[in-house]
């Protein structure tokens, strides 16, 4: 039987990422731990993977249907002894008025997971109990099975918290002291990624583990996990060997989800995938679905390598922070020329967010300097202070190799840059915000087998997505 629980919090910034990462690292020393992340987050799953040694998968209550979320969770849960799911924002924070729809709480209800609430107890004692009582009683459909008091200031503070919280009837699973030195560093763009500071992340996790062992009742937490809804037995997914890149960037083993492979009769295609400090935002489910459909993903670095790998049928340029490494990218002239030559042959290229930036004529950094890039797309990008973020419904306006026209898909945007496109006739996507009061927009770029937009897409929402990648790549063989 696979145990499982969900780590949630009253609000962002409570410390759930630190607690989740630490718990994964400690439990993974003895058992197989599978991580999941609620919401459209790329960085937390990187820390999950560094801690557990296994890829972490996104569950998304807005981009994916309940059945798709359940299928993702169930498929990988079968391969582990313990599943730890990290929530997003506050437990009941949703995109609409219903706190159990499109929220962390909704995922907990769907999967039958007990919830562990991480509470930032800074400058609180008895009031923490009132907050916990509210979360405990707000919805009878959510099992609040334990609380971890985080950022406890002293022995006296801990005593006051225990005396108050015990009155709520919610078990205290842990008391974690304030760890100013163990906060994952962040900036206006979000947390630093693992690819940007691999050695520092290893040191961070090593320092975090004794704090977790000392502050959290691990046997009690496992007992809570054993109350999770049982995982239905189905055909277990295989564990397949992967040789997609250097040993320090590619997993040695990768769990394969239990899905039908609809493209089995033709030769595998080699798809180049940008992966380095500038490009590292990929949903693990997307990569696995591409592999299952018939892709060999070949990692390459636009920052450090001189040219594309040989014999590629397609390129994927994912999101990341190219704006932070614009000078390095601009100075790698041979790689820029290699990608221009690939595009000139009308080979298919798919780019999301940071990948779109890389395909433009360049990006103006915050200090106003223009860093020339591939120039495959017209116009340049500019950094701004305003964050563009939110879920999007997208619809293709005309025929292209990936999105069937008039078929709606869902995605997410998160960027500070804007693209000034002097020739907007290439725009092919209509995007609508999940907020109904915002008008639709037309954006993206589709021309000569290149598809690019700011929207990140979760492929698990429709089997056509991964399959269409492979079909298009196979046309070039």
Tab-separated table of C-alpha atoms in Angstrom:
chain	number	residue	atom	x	y	z
A	1	UNK	CA	0.000	0.000	0.000
A	2	UNK	CA	1.271	3.445	-0.938
A	3	UNK	CA	1.042	6.075	1.788
A	4	UNK	CA	0.441	9.696	0.935
A	5	UNK	CA	-0.272	13.136	2.297
A	6	UNK	CA	-0.507	16.695	1.038
A	7	UNK	CA	1.509	19.607	2.438
A	8	UNK	CA	-0.554	22.805	2.437
A	9	UNK	CA	-0.471	26.208	4.119
A	10	UNK	CA	-2.806	29.092	4.921
A	11	UNK	CA	-0.950	31.272	2.403
A	12	UNK	CA	2.116	31.445	0.200
A	13	UNK	CA	5.352	32.107	2.028
A	14	UNK	CA	4.542	29.889	5.001
A	15	UNK	CA	7.461	27.541	4.355
A	16	UNK	CA	5.725	24.587	2.710
A	17	UNK	CA	8.378	24.269	-0.020
A	18	UNK	CA	11.160	24.008	2.548
A	19	UNK	CA	9.214	21.499	4.643
A	20	UNK	CA	8.220	19.438	1.582
A	21	UNK	CA	11.768	19.305	0.232
A	22	UNK	CA	13.177	18.339	3.616
A	23	UNK	CA	10.617	15.595	4.182
A	24	UNK	CA	11.272	14.117	0.762
A	25	UNK	CA	15.004	14.060	1.376
A	26	UNK	CA	14.699	12.395	4.783
A	27	UNK	CA	12.146	9.754	3.789
A	28	UNK	CA	13.983	8.999	0.526
A	29	UNK	CA	16.932	7.695	2.523
A	30	UNK	CA	14.838	4.665	3.512
A	31	UNK	CA	11.915	4.332	1.083
A	32	UNK	CA	10.812	5.282	-2.431
A	33	UNK	CA	9.311	8.763	-2.364
A	34	UNK	CA	7.287	10.214	-5.222
A	35	UNK	CA	6.708	13.951	-5.350
A	36	UNK	CA	3.844	15.926	-6.848
A	37	UNK	CA	3.196	19.654	-7.112
A	38	UNK	CA	-0.207	21.303	-7.376
A	39	UNK	CA	-0.341	24.116	-9.907
A	40	UNK	CA	1.712	25.410	-12.857
A	41	UNK	CA	5.041	25.498	-11.040
A	42	UNK	CA	8.380	24.475	-12.562
A	43	UNK	CA	10.848	25.239	-9.779
A	44	UNK	CA	9.386	23.373	-6.789
A	45	UNK	CA	9.429	20.081	-8.744
A	46	UNK	CA	13.146	20.640	-9.390
A	47	UNK	CA	13.764	20.737	-5.632
A	48	UNK	CA	11.534	17.693	-5.184
A	49	UNK	CA	13.660	15.809	-7.677
A	50	UNK	CA	16.911	16.892	-6.052
A	51	UNK	CA	15.585	15.710	-2.680
A	52	UNK	CA	13.899	12.449	-3.683
A	53	UNK	CA	15.974	11.350	-6.656
A	54	UNK	CA	12.805	10.958	-8.744
A	55	UNK	CA	11.002	13.291	-11.155
A	56	UNK	CA	8.108	15.224	-9.609
A	57	UNK	CA	4.851	15.655	-11.534
A	58	UNK	CA	2.459	18.580	-11.729
A	59	UNK	CA	-1.189	18.145	-10.824
A	60	UNK	CA	-3.280	21.054	-12.012
A	61	UNK	CA	-6.942	21.509	-11.046
A	62	UNK	CA	-7.524	24.039	-13.841
A	63	UNK	CA	-5.499	22.777	-16.811
A	64	UNK	CA	-6.359	19.110	-16.214
A	65	UNK	CA	-9.667	17.378	-15.572
A	66	UNK	CA	-10.191	15.427	-12.336
A	67	UNK	CA	-9.730	12.188	-14.283
A	68	UNK	CA	-6.446	13.422	-15.778
A	69	UNK	CA	-5.124	14.500	-12.389
A	70	UNK	CA	-6.123	11.166	-10.891
A	71	UNK	CA	-4.506	9.257	-13.747
A	72	UNK	CA	-1.239	11.154	-13.307
A	73	UNK	CA	-1.184	10.633	-9.558
A	74	UNK	CA	-2.244	6.997	-9.638
A	75	UNK	CA	0.209	6.056	-12.376
A	76	UNK	CA	3.279	7.240	-10.485
A	77	UNK	CA	2.028	6.479	-6.960
A	78	UNK	CA	2.151	2.776	-7.805
A	79	UNK	CA	5.925	3.038	-8.148
A	80	UNK	CA	6.526	4.470	-4.676
A	81	UNK	CA	6.143	3.723	-0.987
A	82	UNK	CA	5.210	7.281	-0.075
A	83	UNK	CA	3.735	10.130	-2.122
A	84	UNK	CA	4.232	13.698	-0.914
A	85	UNK	CA	2.176	16.337	-2.697
A	86	UNK	CA	2.977	20.019	-2.264
A	87	UNK	CA	0.070	22.433	-2.568
A	88	UNK	CA	-0.022	25.845	-4.184
A	89	UNK	CA	-0.848	29.174	-2.496
A	90	UNK	CA	-3.261	28.766	0.428
A	91	UNK	CA	-5.172	25.529	0.943
A	92	UNK	CA	-8.542	26.967	-0.119
A	93	UNK	CA	-7.302	29.585	-2.608
A	94	UNK	CA	-9.088	28.955	-5.919
A	95	UNK	CA	-9.663	30.648	-9.260
A	96	UNK	CA	-13.327	31.177	-8.391
A	97	UNK	CA	-15.701	31.464	-5.467
A	98	UNK	CA	-15.795	27.738	-4.665
A	99	UNK	CA	-12.832	26.955	-2.349
A	100	UNK	CA	-12.943	23.279	-3.367
A	101	UNK	CA	-12.721	23.997	-7.097
A	102	UNK	CA	-9.403	24.630	-8.823
A	103	UNK	CA	-7.553	24.683	-5.491
A	104	UNK	CA	-5.149	22.640	-3.405
A	105	UNK	CA	-8.127	21.573	-1.291
A	106	UNK	CA	-9.845	20.287	-4.415
A	107	UNK	CA	-6.853	18.088	-5.238
A	108	UNK	CA	-6.780	16.748	-1.658
A	109	UNK	CA	-10.462	15.858	-1.896
A	110	UNK	CA	-10.077	14.291	-5.348
A	111	UNK	CA	-7.171	12.061	-4.304
A	112	UNK	CA	-8.385	11.290	-0.797
A	113	UNK	CA	-5.238	12.707	0.784
A	114	UNK	CA	-4.883	13.774	4.420
A	115	UNK	CA	-3.674	17.367	4.694
A	116	UNK	CA	-0.745	18.577	6.778
A	117	UNK	CA	-0.964	22.335	7.352
A	118	UNK	CA	2.298	24.298	7.606
A	119	UNK	CA	1.644	27.439	9.644
A	120	UNK	CA	4.045	30.358	9.856
A	121	UNK	CA	3.867	31.048	13.592
A	122	UNK	CA	6.007	34.160	13.506
A	123	UNK	CA	4.574	36.658	16.018
A	124	UNK	CA	1.701	34.271	16.888
A	125	UNK	CA	0.911	31.970	19.786
A	126	UNK	CA	-2.763	31.484	20.742
A	127	UNK	CA	-3.905	33.073	17.497
A	128	UNK	CA	-2.326	30.180	15.608
A	129	UNK	CA	-4.882	27.892	17.236
A	130	UNK	CA	-7.753	30.053	16.016
A	131	UNK	CA	-6.360	29.960	12.492
A	132	UNK	CA	-5.899	26.176	12.602
A	133	UNK	CA	-9.400	25.704	14.017
A	134	UNK	CA	-10.792	27.661	11.101
A	135	UNK	CA	-9.003	25.522	8.532
A	136	UNK	CA	-10.025	22.376	10.402
A	137	UNK	CA	-13.735	23.208	10.433
A	138	UNK	CA	-14.121	25.144	7.179
A	139	UNK	CA	-14.878	22.125	4.985
A	140	UNK	CA	-15.864	18.664	6.252
A	141	UNK	CA	-14.669	17.229	2.920
A	142	UNK	CA	-11.044	18.068	3.737
A	143	UNK	CA	-9.178	15.973	6.298
A	144	UNK	CA	-6.834	18.269	8.195
A	145	UNK	CA	-4.779	15.516	9.821
A	146	UNK	CA	-1.866	17.416	11.279
A	147	UNK	CA	-0.126	20.736	11.665
A	148	UNK	CA	3.512	21.745	11.471
A	149	UNK	CA	4.277	24.944	13.324
A	150	UNK	CA	7.028	26.665	11.369
A	151	UNK	CA	9.401	29.471	12.378
A	152	UNK	CA	9.097	28.793	16.107
A	153	UNK	CA	11.182	31.409	17.913
A	154	UNK	CA	12.024	29.802	21.272
A	155	UNK	CA	11.262	27.060	23.789
A	156	UNK	CA	8.698	29.325	25.421
A	157	UNK	CA	7.095	30.054	22.035
A	158	UNK	CA	6.841	26.330	21.376
A	159	UNK	CA	5.186	25.712	24.740
A	160	UNK	CA	2.588	28.419	24.134
A	161	UNK	CA	1.851	27.040	20.684
A	162	UNK	CA	1.423	23.494	21.952
A	163	UNK	CA	-0.934	24.555	24.726
A	164	UNK	CA	-3.083	26.478	22.261
A	165	UNK	CA	-3.019	24.156	19.230
A	166	UNK	CA	-3.800	21.028	21.259
A	167	UNK	CA	-7.220	22.522	22.000
A	168	UNK	CA	-8.131	22.387	18.305
A	169	UNK	CA	-8.003	18.602	18.159
A	170	UNK	CA	-5.563	18.707	15.238
A	171	UNK	CA	-2.418	16.674	16.007
A	172	UNK	CA	0.851	18.582	16.133
A	173	UNK	CA	3.169	16.783	13.723
A	174	UNK	CA	6.109	19.112	14.111
A	175	UNK	CA	7.672	22.232	15.547
A	176	UNK	CA	10.320	23.689	13.249
A	177	UNK	CA	12.456	26.568	14.505
A	178	UNK	CA	13.061	29.657	12.420
A	179	UNK	CA	15.679	28.773	9.802
A	180	UNK	CA	16.847	32.037	8.314
A	181	UNK	CA	19.833	30.316	6.714
A	182	UNK	CA	17.690	27.647	5.062
A	183	UNK	CA	15.358	29.807	3.023
A	184	UNK	CA	15.452	29.046	-0.701
A	185	UNK	CA	16.740	32.287	-2.251
A	186	UNK	CA	14.399	34.125	-4.568
A	187	UNK	CA	14.170	37.233	-6.742
A	188	UNK	CA	11.384	39.072	-8.522
A	189	UNK	CA	11.192	36.264	-11.085
A	190	UNK	CA	10.710	33.608	-8.396
A	191	UNK	CA	12.972	31.078	-6.689
A	192	UNK	CA	16.418	30.336	-8.042
A	193	UNK	CA	16.306	27.130	-10.070
A	194	UNK	CA	18.254	23.981	-9.267
A	195	UNK	CA	20.125	24.173	-12.583
A	196	UNK	CA	21.479	27.581	-11.564
A	197	UNK	CA	22.919	26.397	-8.242
A	198	UNK	CA	23.225	22.612	-8.216
A	199	UNK	CA	26.029	22.360	-5.638
A	200	UNK	CA	24.335	24.915	-3.387
A	201	UNK	CA	21.074	22.970	-3.559
A	202	UNK	CA	22.846	19.773	-2.504
A	203	UNK	CA	24.335	21.625	0.472
A	204	UNK	CA	20.950	23.150	1.263
A	205	UNK	CA	19.235	19.761	1.345
A	206	UNK	CA	22.030	18.256	3.458
A	207	UNK	CA	21.643	21.076	5.998
A	208	UNK	CA	17.854	20.804	5.937
A	209	UNK	CA	17.628	17.095	6.786
A	210	UNK	CA	18.758	17.284	10.455
A	211	UNK	CA	16.321	20.153	11.017
A	212	UNK	CA	13.457	18.034	9.707
A	213	UNK	CA	14.492	15.002	11.743
A	214	UNK	CA	14.701	17.046	14.921
A	215	UNK	CA	11.550	19.071	14.435
A	216	UNK	CA	9.013	16.665	12.881
A	217	UNK	CA	7.545	13.422	14.208
A	218	UNK	CA	8.318	11.279	11.171
A	219	UNK	CA	6.672	8.040	12.428
A	220	UNK	CA	3.471	9.967	13.196
A	221	UNK	CA	3.577	11.546	9.749
A	222	UNK	CA	3.866	8.116	8.141
A	223	UNK	CA	0.868	6.951	10.152
A	224	UNK	CA	-1.080	9.901	8.797
A	225	UNK	CA	0.034	8.974	5.273
A	226	UNK	CA	-1.327	5.472	5.697
A	227	UNK	CA	-4.838	6.930	6.012
A	228	UNK	CA	-4.749	8.108	2.387
A	229	UNK	CA	-7.259	6.602	-0.002
A	230	UNK	CA	-5.928	3.324	-1.440
A	231	UNK	CA	-4.382	3.431	-4.894
A	232	UNK	CA	-6.377	1.265	-7.341
A	233	UNK	CA	-4.249	-1.497	-8.800
A	234	UNK	CA	-3.716	-1.192	-12.538
A	235	UNK	CA	-1.003	-2.224	-14.955
A	236	UNK	CA	2.094	-0.819	-13.263
A	237	UNK	CA	4.103	1.611	-15.378
A	238	UNK	CA	7.496	0.457	-16.526
A	239	UNK	CA	10.745	2.038	-15.445
A	240	UNK	CA	12.716	2.733	-18.591
A	241	UNK	CA	16.337	3.727	-19.021
A	242	UNK	CA	16.891	7.149	-20.508
A	243	UNK	CA	20.006	8.480	-22.234
A	244	UNK	CA	18.889	11.979	-23.092
A	245	UNK	CA	21.958	13.912	-22.130
A	246	UNK	CA	24.888	14.234	-19.762
A	247	UNK	CA	24.682	12.163	-16.602
A	248	UNK	CA	24.536	15.257	-14.445
A	249	UNK	CA	21.427	16.613	-16.156
A	250	UNK	CA	19.446	13.576	-17.315
A	251	UNK	CA	17.817	10.982	-15.062
A	252	UNK	CA	19.212	7.464	-15.156
A	253	UNK	CA	15.753	6.015	-14.682
A	254	UNK	CA	12.425	7.570	-15.527
A	255	UNK	CA	9.010	6.200	-14.523
A	256	UNK	CA	6.742	5.745	-17.509
A	257	UNK	CA	3.084	6.553	-17.049
A	258	UNK	CA	0.492	3.855	-17.909
A	259	UNK	CA	-0.812	5.235	-21.177
A	260	UNK	CA	-1.372	3.624	-24.545
A	261	UNK	CA	1.331	4.311	-27.082
A	262	UNK	CA	-0.515	5.167	-30.273
A	263	UNK	CA	2.570	5.647	-32.423
A	264	UNK	CA	4.537	2.411	-32.388
A	265	UNK	CA	5.177	1.382	-35.979
A	266	UNK	CA	7.700	3.954	-37.044
A	267	UNK	CA	11.257	4.855	-36.133
A	268	UNK	CA	11.796	7.009	-33.074
A	269	UNK	CA	12.477	10.677	-33.702
A	270	UNK	CA	15.293	12.691	-32.147
A	271	UNK	CA	14.028	15.925	-30.628
A	272	UNK	CA	16.564	18.449	-29.394
A	273	UNK	CA	15.523	20.002	-26.072
A	274	UNK	CA	17.232	23.138	-24.739
A	275	UNK	CA	18.271	22.501	-21.155
A	276	UNK	CA	20.633	24.642	-19.094
A	277	UNK	CA	20.495	27.559	-16.652
A	278	UNK	CA	18.542	29.652	-19.167
A	279	UNK	CA	16.071	26.987	-20.311
A	280	UNK	CA	14.818	24.496	-17.766
A	281	UNK	CA	11.047	24.962	-17.378
A	282	UNK	CA	9.408	21.735	-18.534
A	283	UNK	CA	6.539	19.723	-17.098
A	284	UNK	CA	7.864	16.226	-16.414
A	285	UNK	CA	4.598	14.750	-17.702
A	286	UNK	CA	5.174	16.450	-21.063
A	287	UNK	CA	8.604	14.887	-21.445
A	288	UNK	CA	7.359	11.449	-20.502
A	289	UNK	CA	4.392	11.655	-22.870
A	290	UNK	CA	6.730	12.604	-25.706
A	291	UNK	CA	8.947	9.623	-24.926
A	292	UNK	CA	5.990	7.276	-24.842
A	293	UNK	CA	4.789	8.610	-28.189
A	294	UNK	CA	8.164	7.889	-29.800
A	295	UNK	CA	10.642	10.667	-28.977
A	296	UNK	CA	14.264	10.443	-28.005
A	297	UNK	CA	14.864	13.724	-26.173
A	298	UNK	CA	18.392	14.987	-26.734
A	299	UNK	CA	19.452	17.680	-24.290
A	300	UNK	CA	21.655	20.555	-25.448
A	301	UNK	CA	22.765	23.891	-24.000
A	302	UNK	CA	22.212	27.065	-26.041
A	303	UNK	CA	24.584	28.782	-23.611
A	304	UNK	CA	27.658	26.557	-23.750
A	305	UNK	CA	27.538	24.228	-26.762
A	306	UNK	CA	28.783	25.323	-30.174
A	307	UNK	CA	26.077	23.734	-32.295
A	308	UNK	CA	22.968	21.585	-32.233
A	309	UNK	CA	23.323	17.817	-31.778
A	310	UNK	CA	23.397	15.831	-35.008
A	311	UNK	CA	20.407	14.231	-36.721
A	312	UNK	CA	17.575	16.121	-35.037
A	313	UNK	CA	14.067	16.157	-36.453
A	314	UNK	CA	12.667	18.878	-34.162
A	315	UNK	CA	13.631	21.455	-31.523
A	316	UNK	CA	11.864	22.291	-28.263
A	317	UNK	CA	12.867	25.545	-26.579
A	318	UNK	CA	11.222	25.631	-23.171
A	319	UNK	CA	10.798	28.385	-20.658
A	320	UNK	CA	13.318	29.629	-18.158
A	321	UNK	CA	15.338	32.766	-17.540
A	322	UNK	CA	17.018	33.675	-20.859
A	323	UNK	CA	16.779	37.338	-19.867
A	324	UNK	CA	19.223	36.688	-17.007
A	325	UNK	CA	21.712	34.988	-19.319
A	326	UNK	CA	21.121	37.126	-22.390
A	327	UNK	CA	24.764	38.130	-22.751
A	328	UNK	CA	25.966	34.510	-22.676
A	329	UNK	CA	23.320	33.489	-25.194
A	330	UNK	CA	24.088	36.433	-27.486
A	331	UNK	CA	27.818	35.748	-27.422
A	332	UNK	CA	27.398	32.094	-28.469
A	333	UNK	CA	27.349	33.006	-32.156
A	334	UNK	CA	27.931	29.484	-33.443
A	335	UNK	CA	24.873	28.107	-31.627
A	336	UNK	CA	22.733	31.009	-32.818
A	337	UNK	CA	23.807	30.268	-36.376
A	338	UNK	CA	23.191	26.532	-35.932
A	339	UNK	CA	19.604	27.200	-34.856
A	340	UNK	CA	19.088	29.704	-37.686
A	341	UNK	CA	20.220	27.047	-40.154
A	342	UNK	CA	17.835	24.508	-38.612
A	343	UNK	CA	14.956	26.966	-38.976
A	344	UNK	CA	15.965	27.848	-42.546
A	345	UNK	CA	15.442	24.187	-43.489
A	346	UNK	CA	11.891	24.543	-42.168
A	347	UNK	CA	12.441	21.926	-39.525
A	348	UNK	CA	9.770	22.131	-36.785
A	349	UNK	CA	10.550	24.262	-33.736
A	350	UNK	CA	8.300	24.627	-30.706
A	351	UNK	CA	9.021	27.439	-28.225
A	352	UNK	CA	7.362	28.447	-24.957
A	353	UNK	CA	7.928	31.754	-23.149
A	354	UNK	CA	11.720	31.913	-22.741
A	355	UNK	CA	12.044	29.933	-25.945
A	356	UNK	CA	10.003	32.595	-27.748
A	357	UNK	CA	12.376	35.273	-26.423
A	358	UNK	CA	15.359	33.319	-27.775
A	359	UNK	CA	13.812	33.144	-31.253
A	360	UNK	CA	13.313	36.919	-31.535
A	361	UNK	CA	15.833	39.465	-32.765
A	362	UNK	CA	16.928	40.131	-29.206
A	363	UNK	CA	16.027	41.248	-25.713
A	364	UNK	CA	16.574	44.543	-23.940
A	365	UNK	CA	17.894	43.837	-20.462
A	366	UNK	CA	16.796	45.893	-17.472
A	367	UNK	CA	19.754	48.244	-18.017
A	368	UNK	CA	18.538	48.925	-21.567
A	369	UNK	CA	21.212	46.961	-23.425
A	370	UNK	CA	19.979	45.026	-26.464
A	371	UNK	CA	21.344	41.481	-26.652
A	372	UNK	CA	20.919	40.101	-30.205
A	373	UNK	CA	19.512	36.567	-30.413
A	374	UNK	CA	18.523	34.264	-33.293
A	375	UNK	CA	16.326	36.736	-35.185
A	376	UNK	CA	14.091	33.945	-36.469
A	377	UNK	CA	11.034	35.802	-35.162
A	378	UNK	CA	10.617	39.510	-35.983
A	379	UNK	CA	10.890	42.140	-33.290
A	380	UNK	CA	12.530	42.326	-29.884
A	381	UNK	CA	11.538	41.698	-26.274
A	382	UNK	CA	11.670	44.170	-23.414
A	383	UNK	CA	11.748	43.560	-19.684
A	384	UNK	CA	9.149	45.408	-17.616
A	385	UNK	CA	8.205	45.616	-13.954
A	386	UNK	CA	4.660	44.348	-14.462
A	387	UNK	CA	4.173	40.600	-14.104
A	388	UNK	CA	1.945	38.967	-16.707
A	389	UNK	CA	0.566	35.854	-15.043
A	390	UNK	CA	-2.473	33.641	-15.132
A	391	UNK	CA	-4.287	30.706	-16.655
A	392	UNK	CA	-5.261	30.942	-20.299
A	393	UNK	CA	-7.694	29.155	-22.580
A	394	UNK	CA	-6.158	28.981	-26.038
A	395	UNK	CA	-7.613	28.275	-29.469
A	396	UNK	CA	-5.763	28.091	-32.782
A	397	UNK	CA	-7.069	30.548	-35.347
A	398	UNK	CA	-5.878	28.547	-38.344
A	399	UNK	CA	-4.287	25.253	-39.350
A	400	UNK	CA	-0.946	24.342	-37.785
A	401	UNK	CA	0.899	21.145	-36.932
A	402	UNK	CA	0.111	21.089	-33.196
A	403	UNK	CA	-3.219	22.637	-32.214
A	404	UNK	CA	-6.301	21.599	-34.232
A	405	UNK	CA	-8.288	24.742	-35.077
A	406	UNK	CA	-11.382	25.350	-32.965
A	407	UNK	CA	-10.147	22.904	-30.311
A	408	UNK	CA	-9.744	24.600	-26.935
A	409	UNK	CA	-6.681	23.942	-24.802
A	410	UNK	CA	-5.571	25.326	-21.454
A	411	UNK	CA	-2.261	26.809	-20.428
A	412	UNK	CA	-0.517	29.273	-18.132
A	413	UNK	CA	1.575	32.433	-18.536
A	414	UNK	CA	4.239	33.834	-16.181
A	415	UNK	CA	6.624	36.455	-17.556
A	416	UNK	CA	7.924	39.993	-17.110
A	417	UNK	CA	8.933	40.485	-20.727
A	418	UNK	CA	6.834	41.743	-23.617
A	419	UNK	CA	7.397	41.003	-27.293
A	420	UNK	CA	7.186	43.927	-29.699
A	421	UNK	CA	6.313	42.190	-32.946
A	422	UNK	CA	6.290	44.556	-35.935
A	423	UNK	CA	4.618	41.922	-38.136
A	424	UNK	CA	1.739	40.498	-36.094
A	425	UNK	CA	0.262	38.677	-39.085
A	426	UNK	CA	1.952	35.495	-37.854
A	427	UNK	CA	-0.167	35.441	-34.683
A	428	UNK	CA	-2.196	32.255	-34.572
A	429	UNK	CA	-3.566	31.839	-31.038
A	430	UNK	CA	-6.566	33.397	-29.410
A	431	UNK	CA	-5.990	33.449	-25.659
A	432	UNK	CA	-8.601	34.110	-23.018
A	433	UNK	CA	-7.820	34.656	-19.381
A	434	UNK	CA	-9.447	32.486	-16.740
A	435	UNK	CA	-10.726	35.823	-15.458
A	436	UNK	CA	-13.886	36.335	-17.475
A	437	UNK	CA	-13.686	40.144	-17.276
A	438	UNK	CA	-10.589	40.323	-19.481
A	439	UNK	CA	-11.031	40.506	-23.284
A	440	UNK	CA	-9.443	37.826	-25.512
A	441	UNK	CA	-6.081	38.503	-27.145
A	442	UNK	CA	-4.442	37.288	-30.335
A	443	UNK	CA	-0.791	36.325	-30.007
A	444	UNK	CA	1.825	33.664	-30.625
A	445	UNK	CA	3.673	32.972	-33.875
A	446	UNK	CA	3.175	30.283	-36.511
A	447	UNK	CA	5.168	30.254	-39.737
A	448	UNK	CA	7.470	27.844	-41.579
A	449	UNK	CA	6.891	25.025	-39.050
A	450	UNK	CA	7.739	27.309	-36.105
A	451	UNK	CA	5.228	27.604	-33.272
A	452	UNK	CA	5.986	30.021	-30.446
A	453	UNK	CA	4.004	31.689	-27.678
A	454	UNK	CA	4.269	32.804	-24.060
A	455	UNK	CA	1.826	30.089	-22.942
A	456	UNK	CA	3.029	26.932	-21.154
A	457	UNK	CA	0.913	23.871	-22.059
A	458	UNK	CA	0.364	20.706	-20.010
A	459	UNK	CA	0.222	17.844	-22.540
A	460	UNK	CA	-1.730	15.497	-20.273
A	461	UNK	CA	-4.903	17.460	-21.055
A	462	UNK	CA	-5.150	15.982	-24.572
A	463	UNK	CA	-3.335	12.977	-26.114
A	464	UNK	CA	-3.208	14.787	-29.460
A	465	UNK	CA	-0.521	17.143	-28.201
A	466	UNK	CA	2.354	14.676	-27.731
A	467	UNK	CA	1.215	12.602	-30.697
A	468	UNK	CA	1.209	15.622	-33.018
A	469	UNK	CA	4.786	16.446	-32.001
A	470	UNK	CA	5.900	12.994	-33.077
A	471	UNK	CA	3.882	12.973	-36.299
A	472	UNK	CA	5.381	16.284	-37.345
A	473	UNK	CA	8.912	15.196	-36.497
A	474	UNK	CA	8.438	11.916	-38.395
A	475	UNK	CA	7.608	13.870	-41.537
A	476	UNK	CA	11.229	15.026	-41.655
A	477	UNK	CA	12.731	11.520	-41.617
